[in-house]
């Protein structure tokens, strides 16, 4: 398996523009997670899905952020409009299971977003 | 918000020495996991310890868990330069479910040849 695939790997955009980050989880995994990593705040869980359904989006910073998972093999994280403080590395991760399962997560390589 | 706090924030050792990193957390957990992150890369799972386990080994890694103190430690024995990375503990809270991981701030380990 190729692992979790994220695109693009790097994104540079101007403030106010729309940004869409993409993720393909490992085949057969039914949980998907979006994280953001910054020096100041560390790794933050933004949202996670189980069986394509958003379970907890309490980590999404504000209404400018939205995430979708239209099917088991694809998810997007959208920022509209983007702001300089959104600059970070965004990771997607997937895992088996749900409920009170005990599973490890597999991370993608991340998308480094720079908003100027 | 972060659940786990790693200690120390940074650690510098020589090859062959042992490295010990500690993690403390606040709420009851289902399990605790350790991950490694090489510079510019994604996180890689190292080891998982369940709340009813006290110690676990995997190769040169040894993890302990003390639920009464809400703390865990990761020991890397006979370190190598390739072990240079950031190490994160992550907890799965007992409530909330769905394998939600809450990460600590991480320990930056530098192993010098």
mmCIF file with all atom_site columns, C-alpha atoms in Angstrom:
data_model
loop_
_atom_site.group_PDB
_atom_site.id
_atom_site.type_symbol
_atom_site.label_atom_id
_atom_site.label_alt_id
_atom_site.label_comp_id
_atom_site.label_asym_id
_atom_site.label_entity_id
_atom_site.label_seq_id
_atom_site.pdbx_PDB_ins_code
_atom_site.Cartn_x
_atom_site.Cartn_y
_atom_site.Cartn_z
_atom_site.occupancy
_atom_site.B_iso_or_equiv
_atom_site.pdbx_formal_charge
_atom_site.auth_seq_id
_atom_site.auth_comp_id
_atom_site.auth_asym_id
_atom_site.auth_atom_id
_atom_site.pdbx_PDB_model_num
ATOM 1   C CA . UNK A 1 1   ? 0.000   0.000  0.000  1.00 0.00 ? 1   UNK A CA 1
ATOM 2   C CA . UNK A 1 2   ? 1.260   3.500  -0.791 1.00 0.00 ? 2   UNK A CA 1
ATOM 3   C CA . UNK A 1 3   ? 0.285   4.850  2.596  1.00 0.00 ? 3   UNK A CA 1
ATOM 4   C CA . UNK A 1 4   ? -1.706  8.016  3.170  1.00 0.00 ? 4   UNK A CA 1
ATOM 5   C CA . UNK A 1 5   ? -1.373  10.341 0.212  1.00 0.00 ? 5   UNK A CA 1
ATOM 6   C CA . UNK A 1 6   ? -1.672  14.102 0.521  1.00 0.00 ? 6   UNK A CA 1
ATOM 7   C CA . UNK A 1 7   ? -1.609  16.783 -2.132 1.00 0.00 ? 7   UNK A CA 1
ATOM 8   C CA . UNK A 1 8   ? -0.242  19.245 -2.739 1.00 0.00 ? 8   UNK A CA 1
ATOM 9   C CA . UNK A 1 9   ? 2.942   18.855 -0.674 1.00 0.00 ? 9   UNK A CA 1
ATOM 10  C CA . UNK A 1 10  ? 3.540   22.594 -0.691 1.00 0.00 ? 10  UNK A CA 1
ATOM 11  C CA . UNK A 1 11  ? 1.103   25.430 -1.239 1.00 0.00 ? 11  UNK A CA 1
ATOM 12  C CA . UNK A 1 12  ? 1.879   29.126 -1.316 1.00 0.00 ? 12  UNK A CA 1
ATOM 13  C CA . UNK A 1 13  ? -1.066  31.448 -1.678 1.00 0.00 ? 13  UNK A CA 1
ATOM 14  C CA . UNK A 1 14  ? -2.069  35.013 -1.047 1.00 0.00 ? 14  UNK A CA 1
ATOM 15  C CA . UNK A 1 15  ? -4.329  36.108 1.745  1.00 0.00 ? 15  UNK A CA 1
ATOM 16  C CA . UNK A 1 16  ? -7.977  35.903 0.771  1.00 0.00 ? 16  UNK A CA 1
ATOM 17  C CA . UNK A 1 17  ? -7.544  33.028 -1.655 1.00 0.00 ? 17  UNK A CA 1
ATOM 18  C CA . UNK A 1 18  ? -9.260  29.674 -1.315 1.00 0.00 ? 18  UNK A CA 1
ATOM 19  C CA . UNK A 1 19  ? -7.069  26.716 -0.452 1.00 0.00 ? 19  UNK A CA 1
ATOM 20  C CA . UNK A 1 20  ? -8.031  23.062 -0.860 1.00 0.00 ? 20  UNK A CA 1
ATOM 21  C CA . UNK A 1 21  ? -5.960  20.277 0.647  1.00 0.00 ? 21  UNK A CA 1
ATOM 22  C CA . UNK A 1 22  ? -6.541  16.697 -0.406 1.00 0.00 ? 22  UNK A CA 1
ATOM 23  C CA . UNK A 1 23  ? -6.087  13.341 1.253  1.00 0.00 ? 23  UNK A CA 1
ATOM 24  C CA . UNK A 1 24  ? -6.377  9.718  0.196  1.00 0.00 ? 24  UNK A CA 1
ATOM 25  C CA . UNK A 1 25  ? -6.425  7.392  3.210  1.00 0.00 ? 25  UNK A CA 1
ATOM 26  C CA . UNK A 1 26  ? -5.093  3.858  3.310  1.00 0.00 ? 26  UNK A CA 1
ATOM 27  C CA . UNK A 1 27  ? -7.508  1.465  1.659  1.00 0.00 ? 27  UNK A CA 1
ATOM 28  C CA . UNK A 1 28  ? -9.668  -0.307 4.229  1.00 0.00 ? 28  UNK A CA 1
ATOM 29  C CA . UNK A 1 29  ? -9.217  2.297  6.932  1.00 0.00 ? 29  UNK A CA 1
ATOM 30  C CA . UNK A 1 30  ? -12.506 3.749  8.095  1.00 0.00 ? 30  UNK A CA 1
ATOM 31  C CA . UNK A 1 31  ? -11.303 6.619  10.290 1.00 0.00 ? 31  UNK A CA 1
ATOM 32  C CA . UNK A 1 32  ? -9.706  9.769  8.908  1.00 0.00 ? 32  UNK A CA 1
ATOM 33  C CA . UNK A 1 33  ? -8.179  12.668 10.805 1.00 0.00 ? 33  UNK A CA 1
ATOM 34  C CA . UNK A 1 34  ? -7.005  16.154 9.861  1.00 0.00 ? 34  UNK A CA 1
ATOM 35  C CA . UNK A 1 35  ? -4.300  17.784 12.011 1.00 0.00 ? 35  UNK A CA 1
ATOM 36  C CA . UNK A 1 36  ? -2.509  21.105 11.915 1.00 0.00 ? 36  UNK A CA 1
ATOM 37  C CA . UNK A 1 37  ? 1.045   21.540 13.212 1.00 0.00 ? 37  UNK A CA 1
ATOM 38  C CA . UNK A 1 38  ? 2.658   24.851 14.115 1.00 0.00 ? 38  UNK A CA 1
ATOM 39  C CA . UNK A 1 39  ? 5.597   25.760 16.293 1.00 0.00 ? 39  UNK A CA 1
ATOM 40  C CA . UNK A 1 40  ? 3.382   27.769 18.625 1.00 0.00 ? 40  UNK A CA 1
ATOM 41  C CA . UNK A 1 41  ? 0.478   25.339 19.050 1.00 0.00 ? 41  UNK A CA 1
ATOM 42  C CA . UNK A 1 42  ? 2.015   21.969 18.241 1.00 0.00 ? 42  UNK A CA 1
ATOM 43  C CA . UNK A 1 43  ? -0.193  19.273 16.733 1.00 0.00 ? 43  UNK A CA 1
ATOM 44  C CA . UNK A 1 44  ? -3.893  20.054 16.831 1.00 0.00 ? 44  UNK A CA 1
ATOM 45  C CA . UNK A 1 45  ? -6.705  17.756 15.779 1.00 0.00 ? 45  UNK A CA 1
ATOM 46  C CA . UNK A 1 46  ? -9.034  19.701 13.516 1.00 0.00 ? 46  UNK A CA 1
ATOM 47  C CA . UNK A 1 47  ? -11.679 17.143 12.582 1.00 0.00 ? 47  UNK A CA 1
ATOM 48  C CA . UNK A 1 48  ? -12.131 13.423 12.257 1.00 0.00 ? 48  UNK A CA 1
ATOM 49  C CA . UNK A 1 49  ? -14.423 11.178 10.280 1.00 0.00 ? 49  UNK A CA 1
ATOM 50  C CA . UNK A 1 50  ? -15.617 7.661  10.901 1.00 0.00 ? 50  UNK A CA 1
ATOM 51  C CA . UNK A 1 51  ? -17.143 5.789  7.968  1.00 0.00 ? 51  UNK A CA 1
ATOM 52  C CA . UNK A 1 52  ? -17.156 9.080  6.015  1.00 0.00 ? 52  UNK A CA 1
ATOM 53  C CA . UNK A 1 53  ? -19.243 10.844 8.681  1.00 0.00 ? 53  UNK A CA 1
ATOM 54  C CA . UNK A 1 54  ? -17.776 13.809 10.583 1.00 0.00 ? 54  UNK A CA 1
ATOM 55  C CA . UNK A 1 55  ? -17.676 12.822 14.250 1.00 0.00 ? 55  UNK A CA 1
ATOM 56  C CA . UNK A 1 56  ? -15.988 15.756 15.935 1.00 0.00 ? 56  UNK A CA 1
ATOM 57  C CA . UNK A 1 57  ? -15.155 19.074 14.319 1.00 0.00 ? 57  UNK A CA 1
ATOM 58  C CA . UNK A 1 58  ? -14.597 20.957 17.565 1.00 0.00 ? 58  UNK A CA 1
ATOM 59  C CA . UNK A 1 59  ? -10.994 21.580 16.582 1.00 0.00 ? 59  UNK A CA 1
ATOM 60  C CA . UNK A 1 60  ? -11.852 23.467 13.430 1.00 0.00 ? 60  UNK A CA 1
ATOM 61  C CA . UNK A 1 61  ? -10.679 26.993 14.224 1.00 0.00 ? 61  UNK A CA 1
ATOM 62  C CA . UNK A 1 62  ? -13.477 28.943 12.564 1.00 0.00 ? 62  UNK A CA 1
ATOM 63  C CA . UNK A 1 63  ? -16.058 28.969 9.829  1.00 0.00 ? 63  UNK A CA 1
ATOM 64  C CA . UNK A 1 64  ? -13.401 29.609 7.221  1.00 0.00 ? 64  UNK A CA 1
ATOM 65  C CA . UNK A 1 65  ? -12.410 25.979 7.582  1.00 0.00 ? 65  UNK A CA 1
ATOM 66  C CA . UNK A 1 66  ? -14.497 23.134 6.195  1.00 0.00 ? 66  UNK A CA 1
ATOM 67  C CA . UNK A 1 67  ? -13.846 19.452 5.558  1.00 0.00 ? 67  UNK A CA 1
ATOM 68  C CA . UNK A 1 68  ? -15.613 16.831 3.511  1.00 0.00 ? 68  UNK A CA 1
ATOM 69  C CA . UNK A 1 69  ? -15.307 13.126 2.958  1.00 0.00 ? 69  UNK A CA 1
ATOM 70  C CA . UNK A 1 70  ? -17.495 12.221 -0.023 1.00 0.00 ? 70  UNK A CA 1
ATOM 71  C CA . UNK A 1 71  ? -16.319 8.608  -0.071 1.00 0.00 ? 71  UNK A CA 1
ATOM 72  C CA . UNK A 1 72  ? -14.017 6.226  1.749  1.00 0.00 ? 72  UNK A CA 1
ATOM 73  C CA . UNK A 1 73  ? -11.010 7.060  -0.402 1.00 0.00 ? 73  UNK A CA 1
ATOM 74  C CA . UNK A 1 74  ? -10.988 10.847 -0.481 1.00 0.00 ? 74  UNK A CA 1
ATOM 75  C CA . UNK A 1 75  ? -11.206 13.828 1.841  1.00 0.00 ? 75  UNK A CA 1
ATOM 76  C CA . UNK A 1 76  ? -10.674 17.553 1.453  1.00 0.00 ? 76  UNK A CA 1
ATOM 77  C CA . UNK A 1 77  ? -9.898  20.364 3.866  1.00 0.00 ? 77  UNK A CA 1
ATOM 78  C CA . UNK A 1 78  ? -10.817 23.774 2.550  1.00 0.00 ? 78  UNK A CA 1
ATOM 79  C CA . UNK A 1 79  ? -9.872  27.193 3.857  1.00 0.00 ? 79  UNK A CA 1
ATOM 80  C CA . UNK A 1 80  ? -11.801 30.118 2.470  1.00 0.00 ? 80  UNK A CA 1
ATOM 81  C CA . UNK A 1 81  ? -10.674 32.846 2.687  1.00 0.00 ? 81  UNK A CA 1
ATOM 82  C CA . UNK A 1 82  ? -7.147  32.037 3.780  1.00 0.00 ? 82  UNK A CA 1
ATOM 83  C CA . UNK A 1 83  ? -5.217  34.229 6.230  1.00 0.00 ? 83  UNK A CA 1
ATOM 84  C CA . UNK A 1 84  ? -1.491  34.414 7.111  1.00 0.00 ? 84  UNK A CA 1
ATOM 85  C CA . UNK A 1 85  ? -2.181  32.805 10.500 1.00 0.00 ? 85  UNK A CA 1
ATOM 86  C CA . UNK A 1 86  ? -3.349  29.677 8.680  1.00 0.00 ? 86  UNK A CA 1
ATOM 87  C CA . UNK A 1 87  ? 0.251   29.022 7.637  1.00 0.00 ? 87  UNK A CA 1
ATOM 88  C CA . UNK A 1 88  ? 1.138   25.603 9.018  1.00 0.00 ? 88  UNK A CA 1
ATOM 89  C CA . UNK A 1 89  ? 1.743   21.995 8.070  1.00 0.00 ? 89  UNK A CA 1
ATOM 90  C CA . UNK A 1 90  ? -1.523  20.119 7.652  1.00 0.00 ? 90  UNK A CA 1
ATOM 91  C CA . UNK A 1 91  ? -1.478  16.368 8.150  1.00 0.00 ? 91  UNK A CA 1
ATOM 92  C CA . UNK A 1 92  ? -4.035  13.773 7.228  1.00 0.00 ? 92  UNK A CA 1
ATOM 93  C CA . UNK A 1 93  ? -4.031  10.435 9.047  1.00 0.00 ? 93  UNK A CA 1
ATOM 94  C CA . UNK A 1 94  ? -6.114  7.291  8.797  1.00 0.00 ? 94  UNK A CA 1
ATOM 95  C CA . UNK A 1 95  ? -6.733  4.272  10.957 1.00 0.00 ? 95  UNK A CA 1
ATOM 96  C CA . UNK A 1 96  ? -8.882  1.219  11.328 1.00 0.00 ? 96  UNK A CA 1
ATOM 97  C CA . UNK A 1 97  ? -11.785 1.071  13.677 1.00 0.00 ? 97  UNK A CA 1
ATOM 98  C CA . UNK A 1 98  ? -14.006 3.348  15.648 1.00 0.00 ? 98  UNK A CA 1
ATOM 99  C CA . UNK A 1 99  ? -15.758 3.423  18.974 1.00 0.00 ? 99  UNK A CA 1
ATOM 100 C CA . UNK A 1 100 ? -13.404 2.489  21.791 1.00 0.00 ? 100 UNK A CA 1
ATOM 101 C CA . UNK A 1 101 ? -10.999 0.805  19.454 1.00 0.00 ? 101 UNK A CA 1
ATOM 102 C CA . UNK A 1 102 ? -7.282  0.625  20.071 1.00 0.00 ? 102 UNK A CA 1
ATOM 103 C CA . UNK A 1 103 ? -5.634  1.494  16.796 1.00 0.00 ? 103 UNK A CA 1
ATOM 104 C CA . UNK A 1 104 ? -2.560  3.297  15.583 1.00 0.00 ? 104 UNK A CA 1
ATOM 105 C CA . UNK A 1 105 ? -2.829  6.123  13.109 1.00 0.00 ? 105 UNK A CA 1
ATOM 106 C CA . UNK A 1 106 ? -0.935  6.347  9.842  1.00 0.00 ? 106 UNK A CA 1
ATOM 107 C CA . UNK A 1 107 ? 0.097   9.833  8.823  1.00 0.00 ? 107 UNK A CA 1
ATOM 108 C CA . UNK A 1 108 ? 0.588   11.308 5.400  1.00 0.00 ? 108 UNK A CA 1
ATOM 109 C CA . UNK A 1 109 ? 3.642   13.424 4.560  1.00 0.00 ? 109 UNK A CA 1
ATOM 110 C CA . UNK A 1 110 ? 1.749   16.663 5.162  1.00 0.00 ? 110 UNK A CA 1
ATOM 111 C CA . UNK A 1 111 ? 0.986   19.794 3.169  1.00 0.00 ? 111 UNK A CA 1
ATOM 112 C CA . UNK A 1 112 ? 3.060   22.831 4.043  1.00 0.00 ? 112 UNK A CA 1
ATOM 113 C CA . UNK A 1 113 ? 0.793   25.858 3.585  1.00 0.00 ? 113 UNK A CA 1
ATOM 114 C CA . UNK A 1 114 ? 2.165   29.381 3.413  1.00 0.00 ? 114 UNK A CA 1
ATOM 115 C CA . UNK A 1 115 ? -0.273  32.265 3.209  1.00 0.00 ? 115 UNK A CA 1
ATOM 116 C CA . UNK A 1 116 ? 1.321   35.600 2.364  1.00 0.00 ? 116 UNK A CA 1
ATOM 117 C CA . UNK B 2 1   ? -5.800  21.677 23.659 1.00 0.00 ? 1   UNK B CA 1
ATOM 118 C CA . UNK B 2 2   ? -2.886  19.429 24.437 1.00 0.00 ? 2   UNK B CA 1
ATOM 119 C CA . UNK B 2 3   ? -3.413  16.555 26.825 1.00 0.00 ? 3   UNK B CA 1
ATOM 120 C CA . UNK B 2 4   ? 0.134   15.333 27.161 1.00 0.00 ? 4   UNK B CA 1
ATOM 121 C CA . UNK B 2 5   ? 3.221   17.204 28.213 1.00 0.00 ? 5   UNK B CA 1
ATOM 122 C CA . UNK B 2 6   ? 6.600   15.784 27.308 1.00 0.00 ? 6   UNK B CA 1
ATOM 123 C CA . UNK B 2 7   ? 9.719   16.225 29.343 1.00 0.00 ? 7   UNK B CA 1
ATOM 124 C CA . UNK B 2 8   ? 12.366  17.207 28.481 1.00 0.00 ? 8   UNK B CA 1
ATOM 125 C CA . UNK B 2 9   ? 11.583  19.495 25.563 1.00 0.00 ? 9   UNK B CA 1
ATOM 126 C CA . UNK B 2 10  ? 14.972  18.738 24.063 1.00 0.00 ? 10  UNK B CA 1
ATOM 127 C CA . UNK B 2 11  ? 17.571  16.048 24.680 1.00 0.00 ? 11  UNK B CA 1
ATOM 128 C CA . UNK B 2 12  ? 21.076  15.758 23.286 1.00 0.00 ? 12  UNK B CA 1
ATOM 129 C CA . UNK B 2 13  ? 23.086  12.558 23.729 1.00 0.00 ? 13  UNK B CA 1
ATOM 130 C CA . UNK B 2 14  ? 25.926  10.583 22.200 1.00 0.00 ? 14  UNK B CA 1
ATOM 131 C CA . UNK B 2 15  ? 25.464  7.458  20.098 1.00 0.00 ? 15  UNK B CA 1
ATOM 132 C CA . UNK B 2 16  ? 25.247  4.373  22.259 1.00 0.00 ? 16  UNK B CA 1
ATOM 133 C CA . UNK B 2 17  ? 23.699  6.160  25.220 1.00 0.00 ? 17  UNK B CA 1
ATOM 134 C CA . UNK B 2 18  ? 20.145  5.601  26.352 1.00 0.00 ? 18  UNK B CA 1
ATOM 135 C CA . UNK B 2 19  ? 17.470  8.263  25.884 1.00 0.00 ? 19  UNK B CA 1
ATOM 136 C CA . UNK B 2 20  ? 14.520  8.617  28.226 1.00 0.00 ? 20  UNK B CA 1
ATOM 137 C CA . UNK B 2 21  ? 11.530  10.809 27.493 1.00 0.00 ? 21  UNK B CA 1
ATOM 138 C CA . UNK B 2 22  ? 8.607   11.354 29.812 1.00 0.00 ? 22  UNK B CA 1
ATOM 139 C CA . UNK B 2 23  ? 4.984   12.214 29.195 1.00 0.00 ? 23  UNK B CA 1
ATOM 140 C CA . UNK B 2 24  ? 2.305   13.347 31.603 1.00 0.00 ? 24  UNK B CA 1
ATOM 141 C CA . UNK B 2 25  ? -1.380  13.639 30.851 1.00 0.00 ? 25  UNK B CA 1
ATOM 142 C CA . UNK B 2 26  ? -4.484  14.933 32.563 1.00 0.00 ? 26  UNK B CA 1
ATOM 143 C CA . UNK B 2 27  ? -7.526  12.743 32.031 1.00 0.00 ? 27  UNK B CA 1
ATOM 144 C CA . UNK B 2 28  ? -8.266  9.022  32.111 1.00 0.00 ? 28  UNK B CA 1
ATOM 145 C CA . UNK B 2 29  ? -7.182  7.228  28.986 1.00 0.00 ? 29  UNK B CA 1
ATOM 146 C CA . UNK B 2 30  ? -8.020  4.186  26.900 1.00 0.00 ? 30  UNK B CA 1
ATOM 147 C CA . UNK B 2 31  ? -4.464  3.904  25.619 1.00 0.00 ? 31  UNK B CA 1
ATOM 148 C CA . UNK B 2 32  ? -1.286  5.915  25.078 1.00 0.00 ? 32  UNK B CA 1
ATOM 149 C CA . UNK B 2 33  ? 0.807   5.917  21.934 1.00 0.00 ? 33  UNK B CA 1
ATOM 150 C CA . UNK B 2 34  ? 4.275   7.168  21.033 1.00 0.00 ? 34  UNK B CA 1
ATOM 151 C CA . UNK B 2 35  ? 5.097   8.598  17.610 1.00 0.00 ? 35  UNK B CA 1
ATOM 152 C CA . UNK B 2 36  ? 8.302   9.760  15.960 1.00 0.00 ? 36  UNK B CA 1
ATOM 153 C CA . UNK B 2 37  ? 8.617   12.621 13.498 1.00 0.00 ? 37  UNK B CA 1
ATOM 154 C CA . UNK B 2 38  ? 11.699  13.150 11.424 1.00 0.00 ? 38  UNK B CA 1
ATOM 155 C CA . UNK B 2 39  ? 12.296  16.705 10.257 1.00 0.00 ? 39  UNK B CA 1
ATOM 156 C CA . UNK B 2 40  ? 9.935   17.660 7.463  1.00 0.00 ? 40  UNK B CA 1
ATOM 157 C CA . UNK B 2 41  ? 8.096   14.337 7.536  1.00 0.00 ? 41  UNK B CA 1
ATOM 158 C CA . UNK B 2 42  ? 4.864   12.910 8.852  1.00 0.00 ? 42  UNK B CA 1
ATOM 159 C CA . UNK B 2 43  ? 4.516   11.097 12.146 1.00 0.00 ? 43  UNK B CA 1
ATOM 160 C CA . UNK B 2 44  ? 5.293   7.413  12.426 1.00 0.00 ? 44  UNK B CA 1
ATOM 161 C CA . UNK B 2 45  ? 3.715   5.182  15.049 1.00 0.00 ? 45  UNK B CA 1
ATOM 162 C CA . UNK B 2 46  ? 6.214   3.504  17.393 1.00 0.00 ? 46  UNK B CA 1
ATOM 163 C CA . UNK B 2 47  ? 4.325   1.720  20.129 1.00 0.00 ? 47  UNK B CA 1
ATOM 164 C CA . UNK B 2 48  ? 0.927   1.573  21.803 1.00 0.00 ? 48  UNK B CA 1
ATOM 165 C CA . UNK B 2 49  ? 0.295   0.726  25.444 1.00 0.00 ? 49  UNK B CA 1
ATOM 166 C CA . UNK B 2 50  ? -3.179  0.069  26.802 1.00 0.00 ? 50  UNK B CA 1
ATOM 167 C CA . UNK B 2 51  ? -4.405  1.488  30.083 1.00 0.00 ? 51  UNK B CA 1
ATOM 168 C CA . UNK B 2 52  ? -4.278  -1.954 31.738 1.00 0.00 ? 52  UNK B CA 1
ATOM 169 C CA . UNK B 2 53  ? -0.644  -2.523 30.731 1.00 0.00 ? 53  UNK B CA 1
ATOM 170 C CA . UNK B 2 54  ? 2.369   -1.297 32.699 1.00 0.00 ? 54  UNK B CA 1
ATOM 171 C CA . UNK B 2 55  ? 5.263   -1.977 30.363 1.00 0.00 ? 55  UNK B CA 1
ATOM 172 C CA . UNK B 2 56  ? 5.818   -2.830 26.730 1.00 0.00 ? 56  UNK B CA 1
ATOM 173 C CA . UNK B 2 57  ? 8.869   -3.519 24.602 1.00 0.00 ? 57  UNK B CA 1
ATOM 174 C CA . UNK B 2 58  ? 9.536   -3.241 20.890 1.00 0.00 ? 58  UNK B CA 1
ATOM 175 C CA . UNK B 2 59  ? 13.104  -3.732 19.744 1.00 0.00 ? 59  UNK B CA 1
ATOM 176 C CA . UNK B 2 60  ? 15.207  -1.013 21.390 1.00 0.00 ? 60  UNK B CA 1
ATOM 177 C CA . UNK B 2 61  ? 12.090  0.739  22.707 1.00 0.00 ? 61  UNK B CA 1
ATOM 178 C CA . UNK B 2 62  ? 10.657  0.309  26.174 1.00 0.00 ? 62  UNK B CA 1
ATOM 179 C CA . UNK B 2 63  ? 7.501   2.098  27.256 1.00 0.00 ? 63  UNK B CA 1
ATOM 180 C CA . UNK B 2 64  ? 6.078   2.253  30.749 1.00 0.00 ? 64  UNK B CA 1
ATOM 181 C CA . UNK B 2 65  ? 2.706   3.524  31.871 1.00 0.00 ? 65  UNK B CA 1
ATOM 182 C CA . UNK B 2 66  ? 1.665   4.570  35.364 1.00 0.00 ? 66  UNK B CA 1
ATOM 183 C CA . UNK B 2 67  ? -2.029  5.406  35.304 1.00 0.00 ? 67  UNK B CA 1
ATOM 184 C CA . UNK B 2 68  ? -2.041  6.392  38.984 1.00 0.00 ? 68  UNK B CA 1
ATOM 185 C CA . UNK B 2 69  ? 0.463   9.141  38.212 1.00 0.00 ? 69  UNK B CA 1
ATOM 186 C CA . UNK B 2 70  ? -0.922  9.753  34.723 1.00 0.00 ? 70  UNK B CA 1
ATOM 187 C CA . UNK B 2 71  ? 2.522   9.429  33.229 1.00 0.00 ? 71  UNK B CA 1
ATOM 188 C CA . UNK B 2 72  ? 4.453   7.399  30.690 1.00 0.00 ? 72  UNK B CA 1
ATOM 189 C CA . UNK B 2 73  ? 8.082   7.083  29.685 1.00 0.00 ? 73  UNK B CA 1
ATOM 190 C CA . UNK B 2 74  ? 9.788   6.059  26.469 1.00 0.00 ? 74  UNK B CA 1
ATOM 191 C CA . UNK B 2 75  ? 13.275  4.602  26.707 1.00 0.00 ? 75  UNK B CA 1
ATOM 192 C CA . UNK B 2 76  ? 15.430  4.176  23.611 1.00 0.00 ? 76  UNK B CA 1
ATOM 193 C CA . UNK B 2 77  ? 18.417  1.980  24.369 1.00 0.00 ? 77  UNK B CA 1
ATOM 194 C CA . UNK B 2 78  ? 21.759  2.091  22.560 1.00 0.00 ? 78  UNK B CA 1
ATOM 195 C CA . UNK B 2 79  ? 20.748  5.143  20.570 1.00 0.00 ? 79  UNK B CA 1
ATOM 196 C CA . UNK B 2 80  ? 21.877  5.734  17.003 1.00 0.00 ? 80  UNK B CA 1
ATOM 197 C CA . UNK B 2 81  ? 22.262  8.900  14.954 1.00 0.00 ? 81  UNK B CA 1
ATOM 198 C CA . UNK B 2 82  ? 19.210  7.746  12.962 1.00 0.00 ? 82  UNK B CA 1
ATOM 199 C CA . UNK B 2 83  ? 17.100  8.070  16.127 1.00 0.00 ? 83  UNK B CA 1
ATOM 200 C CA . UNK B 2 84  ? 17.437  11.854 15.848 1.00 0.00 ? 84  UNK B CA 1
ATOM 201 C CA . UNK B 2 85  ? 13.842  13.086 15.605 1.00 0.00 ? 85  UNK B CA 1
ATOM 202 C CA . UNK B 2 86  ? 10.988  14.542 17.613 1.00 0.00 ? 86  UNK B CA 1
ATOM 203 C CA . UNK B 2 87  ? 9.051   12.121 19.779 1.00 0.00 ? 87  UNK B CA 1
ATOM 204 C CA . UNK B 2 88  ? 5.426   12.666 20.730 1.00 0.00 ? 88  UNK B CA 1
ATOM 205 C CA . UNK B 2 89  ? 3.169   10.947 23.172 1.00 0.00 ? 89  UNK B CA 1
ATOM 206 C CA . UNK B 2 90  ? -0.515  10.856 22.312 1.00 0.00 ? 90  UNK B CA 1
ATOM 207 C CA . UNK B 2 91  ? -3.424  9.779  24.450 1.00 0.00 ? 91  UNK B CA 1
ATOM 208 C CA . UNK B 2 92  ? -6.802  8.369  23.554 1.00 0.00 ? 92  UNK B CA 1
ATOM 209 C CA . UNK B 2 93  ? -9.226  9.686  26.180 1.00 0.00 ? 93  UNK B CA 1
ATOM 210 C CA . UNK B 2 94  ? -11.484 7.188  27.898 1.00 0.00 ? 94  UNK B CA 1
ATOM 211 C CA . UNK B 2 95  ? -14.518 9.234  26.966 1.00 0.00 ? 95  UNK B CA 1
ATOM 212 C CA . UNK B 2 96  ? -15.249 10.454 23.472 1.00 0.00 ? 96  UNK B CA 1
ATOM 213 C CA . UNK B 2 97  ? -14.144 7.329  21.674 1.00 0.00 ? 97  UNK B CA 1
ATOM 214 C CA . UNK B 2 98  ? -13.307 6.923  18.017 1.00 0.00 ? 98  UNK B CA 1
ATOM 215 C CA . UNK B 2 99  ? -9.580  6.654  18.585 1.00 0.00 ? 99  UNK B CA 1
ATOM 216 C CA . UNK B 2 100 ? -9.189  10.413 18.945 1.00 0.00 ? 100 UNK B CA 1
ATOM 217 C CA . UNK B 2 101 ? -5.527  11.191 19.664 1.00 0.00 ? 101 UNK B CA 1
ATOM 218 C CA . UNK B 2 102 ? -4.443  14.165 21.717 1.00 0.00 ? 102 UNK B CA 1
ATOM 219 C CA . UNK B 2 103 ? -0.771  14.969 21.262 1.00 0.00 ? 103 UNK B CA 1
ATOM 220 C CA . UNK B 2 104 ? 1.774   16.474 23.590 1.00 0.00 ? 104 UNK B CA 1
ATOM 221 C CA . UNK B 2 105 ? 4.303   19.104 22.561 1.00 0.00 ? 105 UNK B CA 1
ATOM 222 C CA . UNK B 2 106 ? 7.040   16.563 21.861 1.00 0.00 ? 106 UNK B CA 1
ATOM 223 C CA . UNK B 2 107 ? 10.670  15.996 22.799 1.00 0.00 ? 107 UNK B CA 1
ATOM 224 C CA . UNK B 2 108 ? 13.388  16.849 20.272 1.00 0.00 ? 108 UNK B CA 1
ATOM 225 C CA . UNK B 2 109 ? 16.093  14.203 20.459 1.00 0.00 ? 109 UNK B CA 1
ATOM 226 C CA . UNK B 2 110 ? 19.519  14.751 18.924 1.00 0.00 ? 110 UNK B CA 1
ATOM 227 C CA . UNK B 2 111 ? 21.903  11.774 18.839 1.00 0.00 ? 111 UNK B CA 1
ATOM 228 C CA . UNK B 2 112 ? 25.468  12.730 17.982 1.00 0.00 ? 112 UNK B CA 1
ATOM 229 C CA . UNK B 2 113 ? 27.851  10.265 16.290 1.00 0.00 ? 113 UNK B CA 1
#
